[in-house]
Amino acid sequence: MPAIQAGRFEAAMSAITDTEERRQVVDFVDYSQSGSGILVADGNPEKIATLRDLCGKKVAVQAATNQLDLLKAQQRTCAPRGIDIKTFPKDSDAQLALRSGQVAAQVLTKPAAGWVAKTADEGAAFDVVDDPAAPGGYNASPNGIAVSKRLPALTGAVQKALQQLIDDGTVTKIFDKYGVASIAMKEATKNAAAG
């Protein structure tokens, strides 16, 4: 953001979270919405369909993450069973616990969950839970391309180009390649979090 403000760059692209604070200095063209997802063993043997289904189960999560905070908040709604939260230093350690049956699920970012499910053992190790009530994941926020506020025409051009890629299916194909088609927005919006 400072480099865009200083005029060194006109835009930045890297799934940047569109926040109210950042919109003070740049405009966003948003194309995805992502939050936390649930990774389960292939075939979903525990039949987990929502965050609520984690109640009473052992669940892996990386320490010191938003996902741990999400599980702690969910745990309060699971009384009296709670969630048996198992923290790990790395996502890969949590996935090993899931693989070995020590936990029923892992909570991690939805994009990471999609990628792991698609690539681990060529897609045969894990599945992602796609809760229809949270297609981009739990506590999802919009992500987009940051554009200098001094260049409204560029913002409009980026928005139009992204919308064309959404309309012709290119965005869905790209997101599907990485196992995260559910986080793609159906409309390229300007400053989506503004409302």
Short mmCIF file of C-alpha atoms in Angstrom, two decimals:
data_model
loop_
_atom_site.label_atom_id
_atom_site.label_comp_id
_atom_site.label_asym_id
_atom_site.label_seq_id
_atom_site.Cartn_x
_atom_site.Cartn_y
_atom_site.Cartn_z
CA MET A 1 0.00 0.00 0.00
CA PRO A 2 2.76 2.53 0.80
CA ALA A 3 4.36 1.95 -2.63
CA ILE A 4 1.02 2.61 -4.36
CA GLN A 5 0.49 5.74 -2.24
CA ALA A 6 3.98 6.96 -3.14
CA GLY A 7 3.27 6.48 -6.85
CA ARG A 8 5.89 3.76 -7.32
CA PHE A 9 3.19 1.33 -8.46
CA GLU A 10 -0.25 1.82 -9.93
CA ALA A 11 -1.69 -1.45 -8.64
CA ALA A 12 -0.88 -4.53 -6.57
CA MET A 13 -2.21 -8.05 -7.10
CA SER A 14 -1.90 -10.83 -4.54
CA ALA A 15 -5.30 -11.74 -3.07
CA ILE A 16 -5.10 -8.66 -0.87
CA THR A 17 -7.85 -8.47 1.74
CA ASP A 18 -10.20 -5.56 1.07
CA THR A 19 -10.57 -3.77 4.41
CA GLU A 20 -12.06 -0.43 5.38
CA GLU A 21 -8.65 0.78 6.56
CA ARG A 22 -6.97 -0.10 3.25
CA ARG A 23 -9.79 1.54 1.25
CA GLN A 24 -8.73 4.84 2.79
CA VAL A 25 -5.63 4.78 0.56
CA VAL A 26 -6.47 2.49 -2.41
CA ASP A 27 -9.46 1.20 -4.32
CA PHE A 28 -10.09 -2.52 -4.66
CA VAL A 29 -11.47 -4.60 -7.49
CA ASP A 30 -12.60 -7.73 -5.68
CA TYR A 31 -12.79 -11.17 -7.28
CA SER A 32 -12.80 -13.65 -4.41
CA GLN A 33 -14.05 -14.08 -0.90
CA SER A 34 -12.23 -16.42 1.42
CA GLY A 35 -12.10 -17.40 5.05
CA SER A 36 -11.60 -20.60 6.99
CA GLY A 37 -12.39 -24.04 5.62
CA ILE A 38 -12.69 -27.55 6.95
CA LEU A 39 -10.47 -30.32 5.64
CA VAL A 40 -11.59 -33.92 6.26
CA ALA A 41 -10.33 -37.36 5.32
CA ASP A 42 -11.19 -38.58 1.82
CA GLY A 43 -14.84 -39.57 1.64
CA ASN A 44 -15.68 -37.51 4.74
CA PRO A 45 -16.14 -40.54 7.04
CA GLU A 46 -17.40 -38.35 9.93
CA LYS A 47 -20.04 -36.75 7.62
CA ILE A 48 -19.03 -33.23 8.63
CA ALA A 49 -21.11 -30.68 6.71
CA THR A 50 -20.88 -27.51 8.82
CA LEU A 51 -18.79 -25.91 11.53
CA ARG A 52 -21.42 -27.05 14.04
CA ASP A 53 -20.63 -30.69 13.14
CA LEU A 54 -17.21 -30.26 14.78
CA CYS A 55 -18.87 -30.22 18.20
CA GLY A 56 -17.75 -33.19 20.28
CA LYS A 57 -14.91 -34.04 17.87
CA LYS A 58 -11.11 -33.76 17.91
CA VAL A 59 -10.10 -31.01 15.46
CA ALA A 60 -6.61 -30.00 14.32
CA VAL A 61 -5.57 -26.39 13.77
CA GLN A 62 -2.33 -24.46 13.41
CA ALA A 63 -1.44 -22.53 16.57
CA ALA A 64 -1.79 -18.74 16.72
CA THR A 65 -4.12 -18.41 13.71
CA ASN A 66 -7.53 -16.92 12.92
CA GLN A 67 -8.70 -20.50 12.52
CA LEU A 68 -7.84 -21.25 16.17
CA ASP A 69 -9.85 -18.19 17.19
CA LEU A 70 -12.76 -19.43 15.06
CA LEU A 71 -12.69 -22.84 16.77
CA LYS A 72 -12.55 -21.27 20.23
CA ALA A 73 -15.58 -19.12 19.39
CA GLN A 74 -17.42 -22.15 17.97
CA GLN A 75 -16.55 -24.18 21.04
CA ARG A 76 -18.75 -21.91 23.15
CA THR A 77 -21.78 -22.87 21.01
CA CYS A 78 -21.00 -26.57 21.42
CA ALA A 79 -21.72 -26.78 25.16
CA PRO A 80 -21.56 -29.11 26.90
CA ARG A 81 -19.57 -31.25 24.42
CA GLY A 82 -17.19 -28.55 23.20
CA ILE A 83 -14.53 -29.20 20.57
CA ASP A 84 -11.35 -31.05 21.47
CA ILE A 85 -8.94 -28.60 19.80
CA LYS A 86 -5.50 -29.98 18.96
CA THR A 87 -3.00 -27.27 18.00
CA PHE A 88 0.04 -27.86 15.83
CA PRO A 89 3.00 -25.65 14.89
CA LYS A 90 2.40 -26.15 11.12
CA ASP A 91 -0.52 -27.04 8.87
CA SER A 92 1.44 -30.03 7.60
CA ASP A 93 1.59 -31.42 11.16
CA ALA A 94 -2.18 -30.98 11.50
CA GLN A 95 -2.68 -32.79 8.18
CA LEU A 96 -0.54 -35.67 9.42
CA ALA A 97 -2.83 -35.96 12.46
CA LEU A 98 -5.86 -35.99 10.13
CA ARG A 99 -4.24 -38.53 7.83
CA SER A 100 -3.49 -40.86 10.76
CA GLY A 101 -7.01 -40.59 12.20
CA GLN A 102 -5.99 -38.73 15.35
CA VAL A 103 -8.48 -35.97 14.53
CA ALA A 104 -11.77 -35.83 12.63
CA ALA A 105 -10.96 -32.61 10.75
CA GLN A 106 -8.57 -29.71 10.32
CA VAL A 107 -9.58 -26.07 10.11
CA LEU A 108 -7.34 -23.89 7.91
CA THR A 109 -7.79 -21.21 5.27
CA LYS A 110 -10.28 -22.27 2.61
CA PRO A 111 -7.83 -21.72 -0.28
CA ALA A 112 -5.17 -23.82 1.47
CA ALA A 113 -7.74 -26.54 2.23
CA GLY A 114 -8.76 -26.64 -1.43
CA TRP A 115 -5.19 -26.91 -2.63
CA VAL A 116 -4.29 -29.66 -0.14
CA ALA A 117 -7.41 -31.66 -1.01
CA LYS A 118 -6.64 -31.36 -4.71
CA THR A 119 -2.93 -32.23 -4.52
CA ALA A 120 -2.27 -34.55 -1.55
CA ASP A 121 -1.93 -38.08 -2.92
CA GLU A 122 -3.22 -36.71 -6.24
CA GLY A 123 -6.51 -35.76 -4.61
CA ALA A 124 -7.09 -39.08 -2.83
CA ALA A 125 -6.21 -38.10 0.76
CA PHE A 126 -8.60 -35.31 1.76
CA ASP A 127 -11.86 -33.55 0.94
CA VAL A 128 -13.00 -30.00 1.64
CA VAL A 129 -16.32 -29.43 3.35
CA ASP A 130 -18.37 -27.02 1.24
CA ASP A 131 -20.97 -25.53 3.56
CA PRO A 132 -23.61 -23.85 1.33
CA ALA A 133 -24.06 -21.20 4.04
CA ALA A 134 -20.35 -20.27 3.78
CA PRO A 135 -19.19 -20.91 0.18
CA GLY A 136 -16.03 -18.81 0.60
CA GLY A 137 -15.35 -20.20 4.05
CA TYR A 138 -16.20 -19.08 7.55
CA ASN A 139 -15.61 -15.42 8.41
CA ALA A 140 -14.86 -14.81 4.73
CA SER A 141 -13.64 -11.45 3.55
CA PRO A 142 -13.28 -10.05 0.03
CA ASN A 143 -9.91 -10.15 -1.71
CA GLY A 144 -8.89 -8.15 -4.69
CA ILE A 145 -6.53 -6.04 -6.72
CA ALA A 146 -5.47 -2.78 -5.05
CA VAL A 147 -5.42 0.22 -7.42
CA SER A 148 -4.27 3.78 -6.78
CA LYS A 149 -7.13 6.11 -5.91
CA ARG A 150 -5.50 8.60 -8.31
CA LEU A 151 -6.34 6.30 -11.25
CA PRO A 152 -10.11 5.74 -11.32
CA ALA A 153 -9.98 4.90 -15.04
CA LEU A 154 -7.53 2.09 -14.29
CA THR A 155 -9.81 0.79 -11.54
CA GLY A 156 -12.70 0.77 -14.03
CA ALA A 157 -10.61 -1.00 -16.68
CA VAL A 158 -9.42 -3.67 -14.22
CA GLN A 159 -13.00 -4.19 -13.02
CA LYS A 160 -14.28 -4.54 -16.61
CA ALA A 161 -11.47 -6.97 -17.56
CA LEU A 162 -12.03 -9.09 -14.45
CA GLN A 163 -15.77 -9.20 -15.09
CA GLN A 164 -15.11 -10.46 -18.61
CA LEU A 165 -12.90 -13.23 -17.17
CA ILE A 166 -15.65 -14.12 -14.71
CA ASP A 167 -18.34 -14.10 -17.41
CA ASP A 168 -16.39 -16.30 -19.85
CA GLY A 169 -15.55 -18.85 -17.13
CA THR A 170 -11.81 -18.19 -17.01
CA VAL A 171 -11.82 -17.23 -13.33
CA THR A 172 -13.73 -20.38 -12.38
CA LYS A 173 -11.29 -22.53 -14.37
CA ILE A 174 -8.31 -20.93 -12.64
CA PHE A 175 -9.82 -21.26 -9.18
CA ASP A 176 -10.91 -24.84 -9.91
CA LYS A 177 -7.35 -25.72 -10.93
CA TYR A 178 -6.34 -24.94 -7.35
CA GLY A 179 -9.39 -26.58 -5.77
CA VAL A 180 -11.03 -23.35 -4.63
CA ALA A 181 -13.77 -22.56 -7.17
CA SER A 182 -16.17 -21.84 -4.30
CA ILE A 183 -14.29 -18.68 -3.27
CA ALA A 184 -14.69 -16.99 -6.66
CA MET A 185 -17.11 -14.08 -6.71
CA LYS A 186 -19.72 -13.96 -9.46
CA GLU A 187 -19.18 -10.23 -9.95
CA ALA A 188 -16.02 -8.10 -9.96
CA THR A 189 -16.94 -5.44 -7.46
CA LYS A 190 -15.32 -2.18 -6.44
CA ASN A 191 -14.61 -1.96 -2.71
CA ALA A 192 -16.89 -4.90 -1.87
CA ALA A 193 -16.47 -4.57 1.87
CA ALA A 194 -17.67 -0.96 1.76
CA GLY A 195 -21.28 -1.81 2.35
#
